[in-house]
Amino acid sequence: MSGKPSVKNEIIEEHMEGASLLDNFAEEAGEVIDSLNETEGLDHRNDSIRGQVMAFQLKSMECYNAKDYEGMQRNLHAATQRLNEQGVIDEKD
């Protein structure tokens, strides 16, 4: 015992300490789960952007084959812009 006058007081102190540890654990576990959910959302946004970039690149190739160089440049520019946006999301992730 830690200098308490009775076993009952020692049990109460240990119970309160255990409750405090459990409360802190639950709070930290909630923060971890929130962080994981946020990261998952960012991953989904990244996947979406990658799909859009591939679509712009394919359109650019189609324009190139059709000798529509202006359309090719527009699509390549759009793909580059989306990749830049993805870089910003990656920093958050």
mmCIF file with all atom_site columns, C-alpha atoms in Angstrom, residues 58 76 80:
data_model
loop_
_atom_site.group_PDB
_atom_site.id
_atom_site.type_symbol
_atom_site.label_atom_id
_atom_site.label_alt_id
_atom_site.label_comp_id
_atom_site.label_asym_id
_atom_site.label_entity_id
_atom_site.label_seq_id
_atom_site.pdbx_PDB_ins_code
_atom_site.Cartn_x
_atom_site.Cartn_y
_atom_site.Cartn_z
_atom_site.occupancy
_atom_site.B_iso_or_equiv
_atom_site.pdbx_formal_charge
_atom_site.auth_seq_id
_atom_site.auth_comp_id
_atom_site.auth_asym_id
_atom_site.auth_atom_id
_atom_site.pdbx_PDB_model_num
ATOM 1 C CA . LEU A 1 58 ? -5.535 9.207  -73.475 1.00 0.00 ? 58 LEU A CA 1
ATOM 2 C CA . LEU A 1 76 ? -1.733 17.527 -71.381 1.00 0.00 ? 76 LEU A CA 1
ATOM 3 C CA . THR A 1 80 ? -0.453 18.270 -65.413 1.00 0.00 ? 80 THR A CA 1
#
